PDB file of C-alpha atoms in Angstrom:
ATOM      1  CA  MET A   1       0.000   0.000   0.000  1.00  0.00           C
ATOM      2  CA  PRO A   2       1.512   3.378  -0.966  1.00  0.00           C
ATOM      3  CA  ALA A   3       2.232   5.698   1.950  1.00  0.00           C
ATOM      4  CA  ASN A   4       0.007   8.479   0.609  1.00  0.00           C
ATOM      5  CA  HIS A   5      -2.943   6.066   0.304  1.00  0.00           C
ATOM      6  CA  PHE A   6      -2.377   4.909   3.876  1.00  0.00           C
ATOM      7  CA  ASN A   7      -2.209   8.533   5.047  1.00  0.00           C
ATOM      8  CA  THR A   8      -5.667   9.366   3.666  1.00  0.00           C
ATOM      9  CA  HIS A   9      -7.186   6.915   6.149  1.00  0.00           C
ATOM     10  CA  CYS A  10      -4.941   7.911   9.055  1.00  0.00           C
ATOM     11  CA  PRO A  11      -5.731  10.864  11.390  1.00  0.00           C
ATOM     12  CA  ASP A  12      -3.012  13.493  11.712  1.00  0.00           C
ATOM     13  CA  TRP A  13      -2.146  12.574  15.298  1.00  0.00           C
ATOM     14  CA  ALA A  14      -1.925   8.874  14.458  1.00  0.00           C
ATOM     15  CA  GLU A  15       0.214   9.552  11.399  1.00  0.00           C
ATOM     16  CA  ALA A  16       2.558  11.716  13.464  1.00  0.00           C
ATOM     17  CA  LEU A  17       2.853   9.041  16.143  1.00  0.00           C
ATOM     18  CA  LEU A  18       3.446   6.238  13.641  1.00  0.00           C
ATOM     19  CA  ASN A  19       6.011   8.371  11.841  1.00  0.00           C
ATOM     20  CA  GLY A  20       7.715   8.731  15.211  1.00  0.00           C
ATOM     21  CA  PHE A  21       8.107   4.960  15.396  1.00  0.00           C
ATOM     22  CA  SER A  22       9.476   4.822  11.848  1.00  0.00           C
ATOM     23  CA  GLN A  23      11.868   7.724  12.534  1.00  0.00           C
ATOM     24  CA  ILE A  24      13.727   5.451  14.942  1.00  0.00           C
ATOM     25  CA  PHE A  25      14.968   3.844  11.722  1.00  0.00           C
ATOM     26  CA  LEU A  26      15.371   7.219   9.975  1.00  0.00           C
ATOM     27  CA  GLN A  27      12.271   6.736   7.834  1.00  0.00           C
ATOM     28  CA  ARG A  28       9.114   8.767   7.469  1.00  0.00           C
ATOM     29  CA  HIS A  29       6.469   6.184   6.680  1.00  0.00           C
ATOM     30  CA  PRO A  30       3.426   5.496   8.881  1.00  0.00           C
ATOM     31  CA  LEU A  31       3.059   1.910   7.668  1.00  0.00           C
ATOM     32  CA  CYS A  32       6.682   1.245   8.592  1.00  0.00           C
ATOM     33  CA  GLY A  33       5.912   2.809  11.968  1.00  0.00           C
ATOM     34  CA  LEU A  34       2.871   0.577  12.375  1.00  0.00           C
ATOM     35  CA  LEU A  35       5.010  -2.503  11.779  1.00  0.00           C
ATOM     36  CA  CYS A  36       7.506  -1.247  14.373  1.00  0.00           C
ATOM     37  CA  LEU A  37       4.637  -0.866  16.822  1.00  0.00           C
ATOM     38  CA  LEU A  38       3.377  -4.367  16.002  1.00  0.00           C
ATOM     39  CA  ALA A  39       6.884  -5.710  16.553  1.00  0.00           C
ATOM     40  CA  ILE A  40       6.673  -4.463  20.139  1.00  0.00           C
ATOM     41  CA  LEU A  41       3.117  -5.717  20.592  1.00  0.00           C
ATOM     42  CA  PHE A  42       3.866  -9.238  19.369  1.00  0.00           C
ATOM     43  CA  THR A  43       7.281  -9.787  20.964  1.00  0.00           C
ATOM     44  CA  ALA A  44       7.457  -7.512  24.031  1.00  0.00           C
ATOM     45  CA  PRO A  45       3.922  -6.363  24.927  1.00  0.00           C
ATOM     46  CA  ALA A  46       5.070  -5.229  28.378  1.00  0.00           C
ATOM     47  CA  LEU A  47       7.062  -2.464  26.679  1.00  0.00           C
ATOM     48  CA  LEU A  48       4.258  -1.195  24.449  1.00  0.00           C
ATOM     49  CA  GLY A  49       2.637   1.077  27.029  1.00  0.00           C
ATOM     50  CA  GLY A  50       5.906   2.842  27.742  1.00  0.00           C
ATOM     51  CA  ALA A  51       6.683   3.267  24.050  1.00  0.00           C
ATOM     52  CA  LEU A  52       3.277   4.818  23.377  1.00  0.00           C
ATOM     53  CA  LEU A  53       3.479   7.054  26.450  1.00  0.00           C
ATOM     54  CA  GLY A  54       6.893   8.352  25.446  1.00  0.00           C
ATOM     55  CA  GLY A  55       5.864   8.991  21.863  1.00  0.00           C
ATOM     56  CA  VAL A  56       2.620  10.728  22.847  1.00  0.00           C
ATOM     57  CA  ALA A  57       4.470  12.841  25.427  1.00  0.00           C
ATOM     58  CA  GLY A  58       6.866  14.125  22.785  1.00  0.00           C
ATOM     59  CA  LEU A  59       4.066  14.803  20.331  1.00  0.00           C
ATOM     60  CA  LEU A  60       1.839  16.609  22.853  1.00  0.00           C
ATOM     61  CA  THR A  61       4.747  18.681  24.137  1.00  0.00           C
ATOM     62  CA  ALA A  62       5.544  19.773  20.589  1.00  0.00           C
ATOM     63  CA  GLN A  63       1.899  20.627  19.956  1.00  0.00           C
ATOM     64  CA  ARG A  64       1.432  22.569  23.189  1.00  0.00           C
ATOM     65  CA  ARG A  65       4.625  24.538  22.606  1.00  0.00           C
ATOM     66  CA  GLY A  66       3.646  25.378  19.038  1.00  0.00           C
ATOM     67  CA  TYR A  67       6.463  23.621  17.228  1.00  0.00           C
ATOM     68  CA  THR A  68       6.223  23.434  13.445  1.00  0.00           C
ATOM     69  CA  LYS A  69       3.410  21.147  12.333  1.00  0.00           C
ATOM     70  CA  ALA A  70       5.477  19.687   9.494  1.00  0.00           C
ATOM     71  CA  ASP A  71       8.101  18.557  12.003  1.00  0.00           C
ATOM     72  CA  ARG A  72       5.424  17.141  14.295  1.00  0.00           C
ATOM     73  CA  GLN A  73       3.828  15.211  11.444  1.00  0.00           C
ATOM     74  CA  ALA A  74       7.223  13.880  10.402  1.00  0.00           C
ATOM     75  CA  GLY A  75       7.578  12.258  13.818  1.00  0.00           C
ATOM     76  CA  LEU A  76      10.655  14.273  14.754  1.00  0.00           C
ATOM     77  CA  PHE A  77       9.403  14.964  18.274  1.00  0.00           C
ATOM     78  CA  SER A  78       8.220  11.436  19.010  1.00  0.00           C
ATOM     79  CA  TYR A  79      10.971   8.954  18.218  1.00  0.00           C
ATOM     80  CA  ASN A  80      13.272   9.843  21.107  1.00  0.00           C
ATOM     81  CA  GLY A  81      10.277   9.626  23.427  1.00  0.00           C
ATOM     82  CA  VAL A  82       9.406   6.171  22.096  1.00  0.00           C
ATOM     83  CA  LEU A  83      12.948   4.965  22.756  1.00  0.00           C
ATOM     84  CA  LEU A  84      12.941   6.472  26.242  1.00  0.00           C
ATOM     85  CA  GLY A  85       9.620   4.795  26.993  1.00  0.00           C
ATOM     86  CA  LEU A  86      11.020   1.458  25.856  1.00  0.00           C
ATOM     87  CA  LEU A  87      14.177   1.852  27.915  1.00  0.00           C
ATOM     88  CA  LEU A  88      12.395   2.946  31.089  1.00  0.00           C
ATOM     89  CA  SER A  89       9.860   0.125  30.775  1.00  0.00           C
ATOM     90  CA  LEU A  90      12.704  -2.340  30.335  1.00  0.00           C
ATOM     91  CA  TYR A  91      14.993  -1.188  33.144  1.00  0.00           C
ATOM     92  CA  PHE A  92      12.538   0.065  35.758  1.00  0.00           C
ATOM     93  CA  PRO A  93       9.722  -1.912  37.401  1.00  0.00           C
ATOM     94  CA  TRP A  94       6.229  -0.663  36.711  1.00  0.00           C
ATOM     95  CA  SER A  95       4.947   1.553  39.519  1.00  0.00           C
ATOM     96  CA  ALA A  96       2.863   4.676  39.999  1.00  0.00           C
ATOM     97  CA  MET A  97       5.978   6.761  39.356  1.00  0.00           C
ATOM     98  CA  LEU A  98       6.954   5.203  36.039  1.00  0.00           C
ATOM     99  CA  PRO A  99       4.275   6.703  33.725  1.00  0.00           C
ATOM    100  CA  PRO A 100       4.972  10.294  34.905  1.00  0.00           C
ATOM    101  CA  LEU A 101       8.694   9.641  34.477  1.00  0.00           C
ATOM    102  CA  ILE A 102       8.163   8.425  30.908  1.00  0.00           C
ATOM    103  CA  LEU A 103       5.925  11.413  30.144  1.00  0.00           C
ATOM    104  CA  ALA A 104       8.492  13.835  31.549  1.00  0.00           C
ATOM    105  CA  ALA A 105      11.375  12.201  29.685  1.00  0.00           C
ATOM    106  CA  GLY A 106       9.435  12.106  26.412  1.00  0.00           C
ATOM    107  CA  GLY A 107       8.424  15.741  26.755  1.00  0.00           C
ATOM    108  CA  LEU A 108      11.953  16.844  27.605  1.00  0.00           C
ATOM    109  CA  SER A 109      13.327  14.953  24.608  1.00  0.00           C
ATOM    110  CA  ALA A 110      10.967  16.929  22.349  1.00  0.00           C
ATOM    111  CA  ILE A 111      12.196  20.234  23.811  1.00  0.00           C
ATOM    112  CA  ILE A 112      15.829  19.213  23.290  1.00  0.00           C
ATOM    113  CA  THR A 113      15.048  18.087  19.741  1.00  0.00           C
ATOM    114  CA  GLN A 114      13.431  21.427  18.908  1.00  0.00           C
ATOM    115  CA  GLN A 115      16.449  23.380  20.131  1.00  0.00           C
ATOM    116  CA  TRP A 116      18.718  21.073  18.163  1.00  0.00           C
ATOM    117  CA  LEU A 117      16.637  21.490  14.992  1.00  0.00           C
ATOM    118  CA  LYS A 118      16.934  25.274  15.308  1.00  0.00           C
ATOM    119  CA  ARG A 119      20.707  25.052  15.377  1.00  0.00           C
ATOM    120  CA  VAL A 120      20.808  22.602  12.486  1.00  0.00           C
ATOM    121  CA  ARG A 121      18.770  24.942  10.314  1.00  0.00           C
ATOM    122  CA  LEU A 122      20.571  28.118  11.320  1.00  0.00           C
ATOM    123  CA  SER A 123      24.186  26.999  11.303  1.00  0.00           C
ATOM    124  CA  GLN A 124      24.457  23.573   9.644  1.00  0.00           C
ATOM    125  CA  PHE A 125      24.797  21.983  13.072  1.00  0.00           C
ATOM    126  CA  LEU A 126      25.193  18.199  13.136  1.00  0.00           C
ATOM    127  CA  PRO A 127      21.879  16.285  13.230  1.00  0.00           C
ATOM    128  CA  ALA A 128      20.589  15.169  16.604  1.00  0.00           C
ATOM    129  CA  TYR A 129      19.801  11.599  15.569  1.00  0.00           C
ATOM    130  CA  THR A 130      19.076   9.837  18.886  1.00  0.00           C
ATOM    131  CA  ALA A 131      21.312  12.086  21.006  1.00  0.00           C
ATOM    132  CA  PRO A 132      18.430  13.314  23.235  1.00  0.00           C
ATOM    133  CA  PHE A 133      17.548   9.690  23.961  1.00  0.00           C
ATOM    134  CA  VAL A 134      21.136   8.715  24.746  1.00  0.00           C
ATOM    135  CA  GLY A 135      21.871  11.748  26.911  1.00  0.00           C
ATOM    136  CA  LEU A 136      18.715  11.404  28.994  1.00  0.00           C
ATOM    137  CA  SER A 137      19.143   7.631  29.228  1.00  0.00           C
ATOM    138  CA  TRP A 138      22.657   7.935  30.625  1.00  0.00           C
ATOM    139  CA  ILE A 139      21.246  10.089  33.420  1.00  0.00           C
ATOM    140  CA  LEU A 140      18.238   7.861  34.080  1.00  0.00           C
ATOM    141  CA  LEU A 141      20.192   4.597  34.035  1.00  0.00           C
ATOM    142  CA  VAL A 142      22.257   5.801  36.987  1.00  0.00           C
ATOM    143  CA  PHE A 143      19.172   5.011  39.076  1.00  0.00           C
ATOM    144  CA  ALA A 144      18.433   1.642  37.449  1.00  0.00           C
ATOM    145  CA  THR A 145      19.419  -1.736  38.823  1.00  0.00           C
ATOM    146  CA  PRO A 146      22.092  -3.243  36.556  1.00  0.00           C
ATOM    147  CA  SER A 147      20.993  -6.370  34.731  1.00  0.00           C
ATOM    148  CA  THR A 148      23.519  -9.187  34.610  1.00  0.00           C
ATOM    149  CA  GLU A 149      21.170 -11.777  33.145  1.00  0.00           C
ATOM    150  CA  ALA A 150      22.641 -13.608  30.176  1.00  0.00           C
ATOM    151  CA  HIS A 151      21.445 -16.842  28.649  1.00  0.00           C
ATOM    152  CA  LEU A 152      23.562 -19.366  26.833  1.00  0.00           C
ATOM    153  CA  ILE A 153      22.721 -19.489  23.163  1.00  0.00           C
ATOM    154  CA  GLU A 154      23.744 -22.303  20.882  1.00  0.00           C
ATOM    155  CA  VAL A 155      25.582 -21.684  17.628  1.00  0.00           C
ATOM    156  CA  SER A 156      23.265 -23.286  15.105  1.00  0.00           C
ATOM    157  CA  THR A 157      22.113 -22.609  11.575  1.00  0.00           C
ATOM    158  CA  LEU A 158      18.750 -21.381  12.840  1.00  0.00           C
ATOM    159  CA  ASN A 159      20.310 -18.976  15.339  1.00  0.00           C
ATOM    160  CA  LEU A 160      22.755 -17.685  12.738  1.00  0.00           C
ATOM    161  CA  LEU A 161      19.902 -17.008  10.311  1.00  0.00           C
ATOM    162  CA  ALA A 162      17.855 -15.304  13.023  1.00  0.00           C
ATOM    163  CA  ALA A 163      20.701 -13.119  14.311  1.00  0.00           C
ATOM    164  CA  PRO A 164      20.575 -10.446  11.553  1.00  0.00           C
ATOM    165  CA  PHE A 165      16.883  -9.873  12.263  1.00  0.00           C
ATOM    166  CA  LYS A 166      17.640  -9.684  15.971  1.00  0.00           C
ATOM    167  CA  GLY A 167      20.235  -7.033  15.140  1.00  0.00           C
ATOM    168  CA  ILE A 168      17.538  -4.922  13.510  1.00  0.00           C
ATOM    169  CA  GLY A 169      15.134  -5.476  16.393  1.00  0.00           C
ATOM    170  CA  GLN A 170      17.740  -4.569  19.025  1.00  0.00           C
ATOM    171  CA  VAL A 171      17.537  -0.960  17.859  1.00  0.00           C
ATOM    172  CA  MET A 172      14.286  -0.993  19.857  1.00  0.00           C
ATOM    173  CA  PHE A 173      15.511  -3.380  22.589  1.00  0.00           C
ATOM    174  CA  LEU A 174      13.707  -6.267  20.873  1.00  0.00           C
ATOM    175  CA  GLY A 175      15.720  -9.467  20.740  1.00  0.00           C
ATOM    176  CA  HIS A 176      13.132 -11.660  19.025  1.00  0.00           C
ATOM    177  CA  PRO A 177      13.695 -12.451  15.337  1.00  0.00           C
ATOM    178  CA  LEU A 178       9.999 -11.847  14.612  1.00  0.00           C
ATOM    179  CA  ALA A 179      10.413  -8.251  15.778  1.00  0.00           C
ATOM    180  CA  GLY A 180      13.340  -7.736  13.434  1.00  0.00           C
ATOM    181  CA  ALA A 181      11.469  -9.390  10.577  1.00  0.00           C
ATOM    182  CA  LEU A 182       8.454  -7.098  11.036  1.00  0.00           C
ATOM    183  CA  ILE A 183      10.688  -4.030  11.145  1.00  0.00           C
ATOM    184  CA  ALA A 184      12.578  -5.279   8.081  1.00  0.00           C
ATOM    185  CA  VAL A 185       9.284  -5.566   6.191  1.00  0.00           C
ATOM    186  CA  GLY A 186       8.515  -1.997   7.236  1.00  0.00           C
ATOM    187  CA  LEU A 187      11.865  -0.841   5.890  1.00  0.00           C
ATOM    188  CA  LEU A 188      11.249  -2.728   2.655  1.00  0.00           C
ATOM    189  CA  ILE A 189       7.929  -0.923   2.241  1.00  0.00           C
ATOM    190  CA  ALA A 190       9.438   2.462   3.090  1.00  0.00           C
ATOM    191  CA  ASP A 191      12.683   2.220   1.110  1.00  0.00           C
ATOM    192  CA  ARG A 192      14.206  -0.842  -0.534  1.00  0.00           C
ATOM    193  CA  ARG A 193      17.723   0.564  -0.297  1.00  0.00           C
ATOM    194  CA  ALA A 194      17.272   1.126   3.426  1.00  0.00           C
ATOM    195  CA  PHE A 195      16.092  -2.469   3.809  1.00  0.00           C
ATOM    196  CA  CYS A 196      19.127  -3.831   1.960  1.00  0.00           C
ATOM    197  CA  TRP A 197      21.609  -1.693   3.871  1.00  0.00           C
ATOM    198  CA  ALA A 198      20.020  -2.620   7.201  1.00  0.00           C
ATOM    199  CA  LEU A 199      20.488  -6.320   6.464  1.00  0.00           C
ATOM    200  CA  VAL A 200      24.047  -5.805   5.221  1.00  0.00           C
ATOM    201  CA  ALA A 201      24.906  -3.847   8.356  1.00  0.00           C
ATOM    202  CA  SER A 202      23.349  -6.364  10.718  1.00  0.00           C
ATOM    203  CA  VAL A 203      25.126  -9.286   9.049  1.00  0.00           C
ATOM    204  CA  THR A 204      28.409  -7.356   9.150  1.00  0.00           C
ATOM    205  CA  GLY A 205      28.003  -6.598  12.841  1.00  0.00           C
ATOM    206  CA  MET A 206      27.211 -10.228  13.564  1.00  0.00           C
ATOM    207  CA  ALA A 207      30.240 -11.421  11.596  1.00  0.00           C
ATOM    208  CA  TRP A 208      32.521  -8.950  13.379  1.00  0.00           C
ATOM    209  CA  SER A 209      31.312 -10.128  16.781  1.00  0.00           C
ATOM    210  CA  LEU A 210      31.848 -13.760  15.818  1.00  0.00           C
ATOM    211  CA  LEU A 211      35.359 -12.979  14.592  1.00  0.00           C
ATOM    212  CA  HIS A 212      36.087 -11.450  17.989  1.00  0.00           C
ATOM    213  CA  HIS A 213      34.626 -14.465  19.805  1.00  0.00           C
ATOM    214  CA  ASP A 214      31.616 -12.567  21.145  1.00  0.00           C
ATOM    215  CA  VAL A 215      29.204 -15.346  20.250  1.00  0.00           C
ATOM    216  CA  TYR A 216      26.504 -14.208  22.663  1.00  0.00           C
ATOM    217  CA  GLY A 217      26.515 -10.617  21.381  1.00  0.00           C
ATOM    218  CA  ALA A 218      26.540 -11.815  17.782  1.00  0.00           C
ATOM    219  CA  LEU A 219      23.612 -14.192  18.119  1.00  0.00           C
ATOM    220  CA  ILE A 220      21.330 -11.867  20.081  1.00  0.00           C
ATOM    221  CA  GLY A 221      21.952  -8.958  17.716  1.00  0.00           C
ATOM    222  CA  LEU A 222      23.948  -6.655  19.973  1.00  0.00           C
ATOM    223  CA  GLY A 223      26.845  -6.570  17.545  1.00  0.00           C
ATOM    224  CA  GLY A 224      24.830  -5.140  14.688  1.00  0.00           C
ATOM    225  CA  TYR A 225      22.195  -2.631  15.740  1.00  0.00           C
ATOM    226  CA  ASN A 226      24.430   0.457  15.773  1.00  0.00           C
ATOM    227  CA  ALA A 227      25.777  -0.539  12.375  1.00  0.00           C
ATOM    228  CA  VAL A 228      22.184  -0.853  11.145  1.00  0.00           C
ATOM    229  CA  LEU A 229      21.398   2.721  12.167  1.00  0.00           C
ATOM    230  CA  ALA A 230      24.633   4.095  10.712  1.00  0.00           C
ATOM    231  CA  ALA A 231      23.933   2.376   7.398  1.00  0.00           C
ATOM    232  CA  LEU A 232      20.374   3.719   7.362  1.00  0.00           C
ATOM    233  CA  ALA A 233      21.629   7.250   8.013  1.00  0.00           C
ATOM    234  CA  PHE A 234      23.585   7.177   4.742  1.00  0.00           C
ATOM    235  CA  SER A 235      21.502   4.704   2.744  1.00  0.00           C
ATOM    236  CA  SER A 236      20.072   7.438   0.522  1.00  0.00           C
ATOM    237  CA  GLN A 237      23.542   8.270  -0.849  1.00  0.00           C
ATOM    238  CA  ARG A 238      23.103   6.430  -4.147  1.00  0.00           C
ATOM    239  CA  ARG A 239      26.229   7.878  -5.762  1.00  0.00           C
ATOM    240  CA  GLN A 240      28.381   7.348  -2.677  1.00  0.00           C
ATOM    241  CA  PRO A 241      27.837   3.753  -1.514  1.00  0.00           C
ATOM    242  CA  TRP A 242      31.070   3.970   0.427  1.00  0.00           C
ATOM    243  CA  LEU A 243      29.365   6.266   2.959  1.00  0.00           C
ATOM    244  CA  PRO A 244      27.068   3.573   4.419  1.00  0.00           C
ATOM    245  CA  LEU A 245      30.009   1.163   4.421  1.00  0.00           C
ATOM    246  CA  LEU A 246      32.153   3.644   6.330  1.00  0.00           C
ATOM    247  CA  GLY A 247      29.262   4.295   8.688  1.00  0.00           C
ATOM    248  CA  ILE A 248      28.972   0.579   9.397  1.00  0.00           C
ATOM    249  CA  ALA A 249      32.708   0.246  10.016  1.00  0.00           C
ATOM    250  CA  LEU A 250      32.855   3.289  12.286  1.00  0.00           C
ATOM    251  CA  ALA A 251      29.821   2.259  14.330  1.00  0.00           C
ATOM    252  CA  ILE A 252      31.262  -1.208  14.905  1.00  0.00           C
ATOM    253  CA  GLY A 253      34.729   0.134  15.669  1.00  0.00           C
ATOM    254  CA  LEU A 254      33.512   2.766  18.133  1.00  0.00           C
ATOM    255  CA  THR A 255      31.278   0.441  20.141  1.00  0.00           C
ATOM    256  CA  PRO A 256      33.993  -0.909  22.501  1.00  0.00           C
ATOM    257  CA  ILE A 257      34.991   2.638  23.474  1.00  0.00           C
ATOM    258  CA  PHE A 258      31.757   3.255  25.366  1.00  0.00           C
ATOM    259  CA  ALA A 259      32.053  -0.021  27.255  1.00  0.00           C
ATOM    260  CA  ALA A 260      35.629   0.920  28.162  1.00  0.00           C
ATOM    261  CA  LEU A 261      34.371   4.259  29.476  1.00  0.00           C
ATOM    262  CA  GLY A 262      31.744   2.502  31.572  1.00  0.00           C
ATOM    263  CA  LEU A 263      28.871   4.078  29.653  1.00  0.00           C
ATOM    264  CA  PRO A 264      25.828   2.166  28.408  1.00  0.00           C
ATOM    265  CA  THR A 265      26.341   1.704  24.688  1.00  0.00           C
ATOM    266  CA  LEU A 266      22.751   2.342  23.569  1.00  0.00           C
ATOM    267  CA  THR A 267      22.910   4.093  20.167  1.00  0.00           C
ATOM    268  CA  ALA A 268      25.921   6.266  21.026  1.00  0.00           C
ATOM    269  CA  PRO A 269      28.317   4.559  18.547  1.00  0.00           C
ATOM    270  CA  PHE A 270      25.848   5.218  15.731  1.00  0.00           C
ATOM    271  CA  ILE A 271      25.599   8.899  16.641  1.00  0.00           C
ATOM    272  CA  LEU A 272      29.341   9.391  16.962  1.00  0.00           C
ATOM    273  CA  ALA A 273      30.032   7.482  13.739  1.00  0.00           C
ATOM    274  CA  CYS A 274      27.585   9.664  11.811  1.00  0.00           C
ATOM    275  CA  TRP A 275      28.903  12.880  13.325  1.00  0.00           C
ATOM    276  CA  LEU A 276      32.489  11.951  12.481  1.00  0.00           C
ATOM    277  CA  LEU A 277      31.584  10.936   8.949  1.00  0.00           C
ATOM    278  CA  ARG A 278      29.480  14.029   8.303  1.00  0.00           C
ATOM    279  CA  SER A 279      32.182  16.287   9.716  1.00  0.00           C
ATOM    280  CA  ALA A 280      34.861  14.615   7.608  1.00  0.00           C
ATOM    281  CA  THR A 281      32.836  14.797   4.393  1.00  0.00           C
ATOM    282  CA  GLY A 282      31.949  18.424   5.137  1.00  0.00           C
ATOM    283  CA  LEU A 283      35.605  19.340   5.601  1.00  0.00           C
ATOM    284  CA  TRP A 284      36.507  17.468   2.421  1.00  0.00           C
ATOM    285  CA  ARG A 285      33.902  19.406   0.432  1.00  0.00           C
ATOM    286  CA  GLN A 286      35.141  22.709   1.860  1.00  0.00           C
ATOM    287  CA  ARG A 287      38.690  21.810   0.924  1.00  0.00           C
ATOM    288  CA  ALA A 288      37.613  20.762  -2.578  1.00  0.00           C
ATOM    289  CA  ARG A 289      35.823  24.082  -3.091  1.00  0.00           C
ATOM    290  CA  SER A 290      38.826  26.061  -1.884  1.00  0.00           C
ATOM    291  CA  LEU A 291      41.248  24.417  -4.316  1.00  0.00           C
ATOM    292  CA  PRO A 292      41.912  26.374  -7.537  1.00  0.00           C
ATOM    293  CA  ASN A 293      40.180  25.113 -10.661  1.00  0.00           C
ATOM    294  CA  PRO A 294      42.795  23.552 -12.989  1.00  0.00           C
ATOM    295  CA  GLY A 295      40.934  25.005 -15.962  1.00  0.00           C
ATOM    296  CA  GLU A 296      41.286  28.576 -14.753  1.00  0.00           C
ATOM    297  CA  SER A 297      44.020  30.693 -16.274  1.00  0.00           C
ATOM    298  CA  THR A 298      46.674  32.013 -13.934  1.00  0.00           C
TER     299      THR A 298
END
């Protein structure tokens, strides 16, 4: 179903919220967002309430504060809230305090996103990506009980085939292959190139983890999800396919740094990889423009 046909039957608020889910994967497509939502519902229903609360909090905050409607409809004020809702639902037990905390975090993420968007548009500032989510999560996780639970997972053909889909799902803390498969279908509907790059990145991350004897991380998808996001960030560069490849390599290479610093990895390697790559390409373009044209007479 084409996105515009889907939109005609979708209220503005619902479209904005679904776009928020799809923006986690750097897409603007409500049907992709719906499949992301279904991935949570079918594989981790306990997290769905938090995801919806966080997304709605960001959207309502943007609406009440009069942020640009086009940005609201694009889901730009919801996706960080969705991720925060997922994280808080995963790491904190449900209590009377959790919904207000999710609402506050989602609303604050929208305010941070708006300020970031202003700077991007005024001074070519680097994109926020999921930086509001990561920054707020690092603060919130200080108060969470660390989880040391790890299950043995057998190296088998089935687990190896499932791992790339788990890598896609882990972007949203979903370690079930069905979740990754649903999200992958959403990416395929939204953008075939994005779908292909996401799979390439997830497989690459899995292979890298296996090469470094991190079998557990490889088979549950933890080795690939940052690479997936980095590849998606540059997947539209049709004439520069090396950009997604560099993004994948940087995201994978930067991941151990955050563990060494004692920081939760989350999507920080993806953000840093994209910032480094965008900064480097920007400097290269500036340098290319400043060089004299060989065809000019001296």
